[in-house]
């Protein structure tokens, strides 16, 4: 089974290192089925929120034992560049989360592709992350 995962993270104060974080995402499979998630996940940075959104979506997909491929779309270009093995520097906590994602996928033996998408291209995903904080 092939999946597309669209994710975004949101913080209510991006200048604060301990702000409320919300994540949102849409998971689509090649049968056209859709699963949506929106969740407040605690305190942290906007970078961490994006990482948690990817981690949450991938964990949801891995519940399907027939998953063979995931195309991850994130609104955070720095994270996408890191996951695509470009030489970028991330905060330590965000880097640790992304390394955990890479380890999980390596263990699961699933092909994956990471792509950036403009939040304006899929505003619904950003709204899911924002709504998680408001609940």
PDB file of C-alpha atoms in Angstrom:
ATOM      1  CA  UNK A   1       0.000   0.000   0.000  1.00  0.00           C
ATOM      2  CA  UNK A   2       1.226   3.494  -0.871  1.00  0.00           C
ATOM      3  CA  UNK A   3       0.532   6.486   1.358  1.00  0.00           C
ATOM      4  CA  UNK A   4       0.755  10.242   1.165  1.00  0.00           C
ATOM      5  CA  UNK A   5       1.190  12.090   4.447  1.00  0.00           C
ATOM      6  CA  UNK A   6       0.598  15.850   4.623  1.00  0.00           C
ATOM      7  CA  UNK A   7       1.634  17.436   7.935  1.00  0.00           C
ATOM      8  CA  UNK A   8       2.048  20.753   9.652  1.00  0.00           C
ATOM      9  CA  UNK A   9       2.862  21.969  13.133  1.00  0.00           C
ATOM     10  CA  UNK A  10       1.748  25.078  14.954  1.00  0.00           C
ATOM     11  CA  UNK A  11       2.765  26.965  18.095  1.00  0.00           C
ATOM     12  CA  UNK A  12       0.757  29.721  19.692  1.00  0.00           C
ATOM     13  CA  UNK A  13       3.973  31.721  20.283  1.00  0.00           C
ATOM     14  CA  UNK A  14       6.802  30.917  17.865  1.00  0.00           C
ATOM     15  CA  UNK A  15       9.254  33.159  19.753  1.00  0.00           C
ATOM     16  CA  UNK A  16       8.911  31.159  22.951  1.00  0.00           C
ATOM     17  CA  UNK A  17      10.871  27.921  23.431  1.00  0.00           C
ATOM     18  CA  UNK A  18       8.070  26.416  25.510  1.00  0.00           C
ATOM     19  CA  UNK A  19       4.889  27.234  23.629  1.00  0.00           C
ATOM     20  CA  UNK A  20       1.771  25.095  23.221  1.00  0.00           C
ATOM     21  CA  UNK A  21       2.239  22.831  20.187  1.00  0.00           C
ATOM     22  CA  UNK A  22      -0.441  21.525  17.871  1.00  0.00           C
ATOM     23  CA  UNK A  23      -0.041  19.060  15.034  1.00  0.00           C
ATOM     24  CA  UNK A  24      -2.266  18.314  12.104  1.00  0.00           C
ATOM     25  CA  UNK A  25      -2.171  15.977   9.190  1.00  0.00           C
ATOM     26  CA  UNK A  26      -3.946  14.126   6.456  1.00  0.00           C
ATOM     27  CA  UNK A  27      -3.085  10.555   5.489  1.00  0.00           C
ATOM     28  CA  UNK A  28      -4.215   9.334   2.072  1.00  0.00           C
ATOM     29  CA  UNK A  29      -3.774   5.807   0.748  1.00  0.00           C
ATOM     30  CA  UNK A  30      -3.796   4.634  -2.853  1.00  0.00           C
ATOM     31  CA  UNK A  31      -7.415   3.463  -2.479  1.00  0.00           C
ATOM     32  CA  UNK A  32      -8.486   7.057  -1.872  1.00  0.00           C
ATOM     33  CA  UNK A  33      -9.178   6.567   1.825  1.00  0.00           C
ATOM     34  CA  UNK A  34      -8.408   9.518   4.076  1.00  0.00           C
ATOM     35  CA  UNK A  35      -7.530   9.743   7.755  1.00  0.00           C
ATOM     36  CA  UNK A  36      -7.205  13.099   9.501  1.00  0.00           C
ATOM     37  CA  UNK A  37      -5.476  13.904  12.781  1.00  0.00           C
ATOM     38  CA  UNK A  38      -5.323  17.041  14.915  1.00  0.00           C
ATOM     39  CA  UNK A  39      -3.828  17.005  18.370  1.00  0.00           C
ATOM     40  CA  UNK A  40      -2.292  19.236  21.018  1.00  0.00           C
ATOM     41  CA  UNK A  41       0.942  17.589  22.080  1.00  0.00           C
ATOM     42  CA  UNK A  42       2.329  19.718  24.885  1.00  0.00           C
ATOM     43  CA  UNK A  43       4.964  22.446  25.027  1.00  0.00           C
ATOM     44  CA  UNK A  44       7.926  23.012  22.738  1.00  0.00           C
ATOM     45  CA  UNK A  45       9.076  24.830  19.615  1.00  0.00           C
ATOM     46  CA  UNK A  46       7.584  25.138  16.146  1.00  0.00           C
ATOM     47  CA  UNK A  47      10.370  22.912  14.788  1.00  0.00           C
ATOM     48  CA  UNK A  48       9.489  20.213  17.314  1.00  0.00           C
ATOM     49  CA  UNK A  49       5.803  20.498  16.419  1.00  0.00           C
ATOM     50  CA  UNK A  50       6.603  19.742  12.782  1.00  0.00           C
ATOM     51  CA  UNK A  51       8.748  16.762  13.799  1.00  0.00           C
ATOM     52  CA  UNK A  52       5.998  15.374  16.038  1.00  0.00           C
ATOM     53  CA  UNK A  53       3.482  15.768  13.210  1.00  0.00           C
ATOM     54  CA  UNK A  54       5.653  13.630  10.919  1.00  0.00           C
ATOM     55  CA  UNK A  55       6.260  11.066  13.673  1.00  0.00           C
ATOM     56  CA  UNK A  56       2.554  10.830  14.505  1.00  0.00           C
ATOM     57  CA  UNK A  57       1.554  10.386  10.862  1.00  0.00           C
ATOM     58  CA  UNK A  58       4.200   7.750  10.190  1.00  0.00           C
ATOM     59  CA  UNK A  59       3.200   5.790  13.304  1.00  0.00           C
ATOM     60  CA  UNK A  60      -0.425   5.836  12.112  1.00  0.00           C
ATOM     61  CA  UNK A  61       0.613   4.532   8.694  1.00  0.00           C
ATOM     62  CA  UNK A  62       2.784   1.791  10.192  1.00  0.00           C
ATOM     63  CA  UNK A  63      -0.327   0.337  11.847  1.00  0.00           C
ATOM     64  CA  UNK A  64      -1.142  -0.921   8.355  1.00  0.00           C
ATOM     65  CA  UNK A  65       1.192  -3.870   7.896  1.00  0.00           C
ATOM     66  CA  UNK A  66       0.769  -3.634   4.100  1.00  0.00           C
ATOM     67  CA  UNK A  67       2.401  -0.180   3.956  1.00  0.00           C
ATOM     68  CA  UNK A  68       5.240  -0.207   1.410  1.00  0.00           C
ATOM     69  CA  UNK A  69       5.785   3.451   0.508  1.00  0.00           C
ATOM     70  CA  UNK A  70       5.178   6.831   2.148  1.00  0.00           C
ATOM     71  CA  UNK A  71       5.452  10.195   0.479  1.00  0.00           C
ATOM     72  CA  UNK A  72       5.749  12.786   3.283  1.00  0.00           C
ATOM     73  CA  UNK A  73       4.832  16.391   2.546  1.00  0.00           C
ATOM     74  CA  UNK A  74       5.750  18.964   5.191  1.00  0.00           C
ATOM     75  CA  UNK A  75       5.413  22.727   5.355  1.00  0.00           C
ATOM     76  CA  UNK A  76       8.861  22.967   6.989  1.00  0.00           C
ATOM     77  CA  UNK A  77      11.593  23.113   4.330  1.00  0.00           C
ATOM     78  CA  UNK A  78      14.454  22.814   6.824  1.00  0.00           C
ATOM     79  CA  UNK A  79      13.094  19.491   8.089  1.00  0.00           C
ATOM     80  CA  UNK A  80      12.568  18.214   4.549  1.00  0.00           C
ATOM     81  CA  UNK A  81      16.144  19.168   3.641  1.00  0.00           C
ATOM     82  CA  UNK A  82      17.439  17.350   6.734  1.00  0.00           C
ATOM     83  CA  UNK A  83      15.452  14.206   5.948  1.00  0.00           C
ATOM     84  CA  UNK A  84      16.724  14.349   2.360  1.00  0.00           C
ATOM     85  CA  UNK A  85      20.281  14.275   3.745  1.00  0.00           C
ATOM     86  CA  UNK A  86      21.150  17.873   2.879  1.00  0.00           C
ATOM     87  CA  UNK A  87      23.693  19.563   5.098  1.00  0.00           C
ATOM     88  CA  UNK A  88      21.475  21.609   7.419  1.00  0.00           C
ATOM     89  CA  UNK A  89      21.763  22.379  11.110  1.00  0.00           C
ATOM     90  CA  UNK A  90      18.766  21.775  13.360  1.00  0.00           C
ATOM     91  CA  UNK A  91      18.171  22.311  17.074  1.00  0.00           C
ATOM     92  CA  UNK A  92      19.277  19.244  19.049  1.00  0.00           C
ATOM     93  CA  UNK A  93      15.801  18.160  20.164  1.00  0.00           C
ATOM     94  CA  UNK A  94      14.374  18.403  16.624  1.00  0.00           C
ATOM     95  CA  UNK A  95      17.343  16.494  15.221  1.00  0.00           C
ATOM     96  CA  UNK A  96      16.854  13.736  17.814  1.00  0.00           C
ATOM     97  CA  UNK A  97      13.178  13.412  16.853  1.00  0.00           C
ATOM     98  CA  UNK A  98      14.026  13.200  13.160  1.00  0.00           C
ATOM     99  CA  UNK A  99      16.705  10.575  13.816  1.00  0.00           C
ATOM    100  CA  UNK A 100      14.049   8.552  15.662  1.00  0.00           C
ATOM    101  CA  UNK A 101      11.809   8.787  12.585  1.00  0.00           C
ATOM    102  CA  UNK A 102      14.644   7.608  10.322  1.00  0.00           C
ATOM    103  CA  UNK A 103      15.387   4.710  12.672  1.00  0.00           C
ATOM    104  CA  UNK A 104      11.728   3.627  12.773  1.00  0.00           C
ATOM    105  CA  UNK A 105      11.502   3.666   8.992  1.00  0.00           C
ATOM    106  CA  UNK A 106      14.782   1.817   8.570  1.00  0.00           C
ATOM    107  CA  UNK A 107      13.523  -0.917  10.901  1.00  0.00           C
ATOM    108  CA  UNK A 108      10.171  -1.074   9.111  1.00  0.00           C
ATOM    109  CA  UNK A 109      11.849  -1.382   5.698  1.00  0.00           C
ATOM    110  CA  UNK A 110       9.504   1.094   4.038  1.00  0.00           C
ATOM    111  CA  UNK A 111      10.457   3.296   1.095  1.00  0.00           C
ATOM    112  CA  UNK A 112       9.945   6.973   1.755  1.00  0.00           C
ATOM    113  CA  UNK A 113      10.210  10.260  -0.056  1.00  0.00           C
ATOM    114  CA  UNK A 114      10.181  13.683   1.595  1.00  0.00           C
ATOM    115  CA  UNK A 115       8.826  16.765  -0.153  1.00  0.00           C
ATOM    116  CA  UNK A 116       8.098  20.340   0.812  1.00  0.00           C
ATOM    117  CA  UNK A 117       4.735  21.919   0.161  1.00  0.00           C
ATOM    118  CA  UNK A 118       3.585  25.484   0.705  1.00  0.00           C
ATOM    119  CA  UNK A 119       1.097  25.728   3.543  1.00  0.00           C
ATOM    120  CA  UNK A 120      -1.137  27.784   1.251  1.00  0.00           C
ATOM    121  CA  UNK A 121      -1.364  24.765  -1.071  1.00  0.00           C
ATOM    122  CA  UNK A 122      -3.148  22.773   1.607  1.00  0.00           C
ATOM    123  CA  UNK A 123      -4.450  25.238   4.205  1.00  0.00           C
ATOM    124  CA  UNK A 124      -6.639  22.498   5.683  1.00  0.00           C
ATOM    125  CA  UNK A 125      -3.555  20.803   7.179  1.00  0.00           C
ATOM    126  CA  UNK A 126      -2.356  24.021   8.833  1.00  0.00           C
ATOM    127  CA  UNK A 127      -5.862  24.622  10.195  1.00  0.00           C
ATOM    128  CA  UNK A 128      -5.843  21.164  11.802  1.00  0.00           C
ATOM    129  CA  UNK A 129      -2.646  22.025  13.688  1.00  0.00           C
ATOM    130  CA  UNK A 130      -4.022  25.404  14.786  1.00  0.00           C
ATOM    131  CA  UNK A 131      -7.344  23.912  15.913  1.00  0.00           C
ATOM    132  CA  UNK A 132      -5.542  21.382  18.115  1.00  0.00           C
ATOM    133  CA  UNK A 133      -4.379  24.196  20.376  1.00  0.00           C
ATOM    134  CA  UNK A 134      -7.799  25.835  20.528  1.00  0.00           C
ATOM    135  CA  UNK A 135      -9.608  22.703  21.742  1.00  0.00           C
TER     136      UNK A 135
END
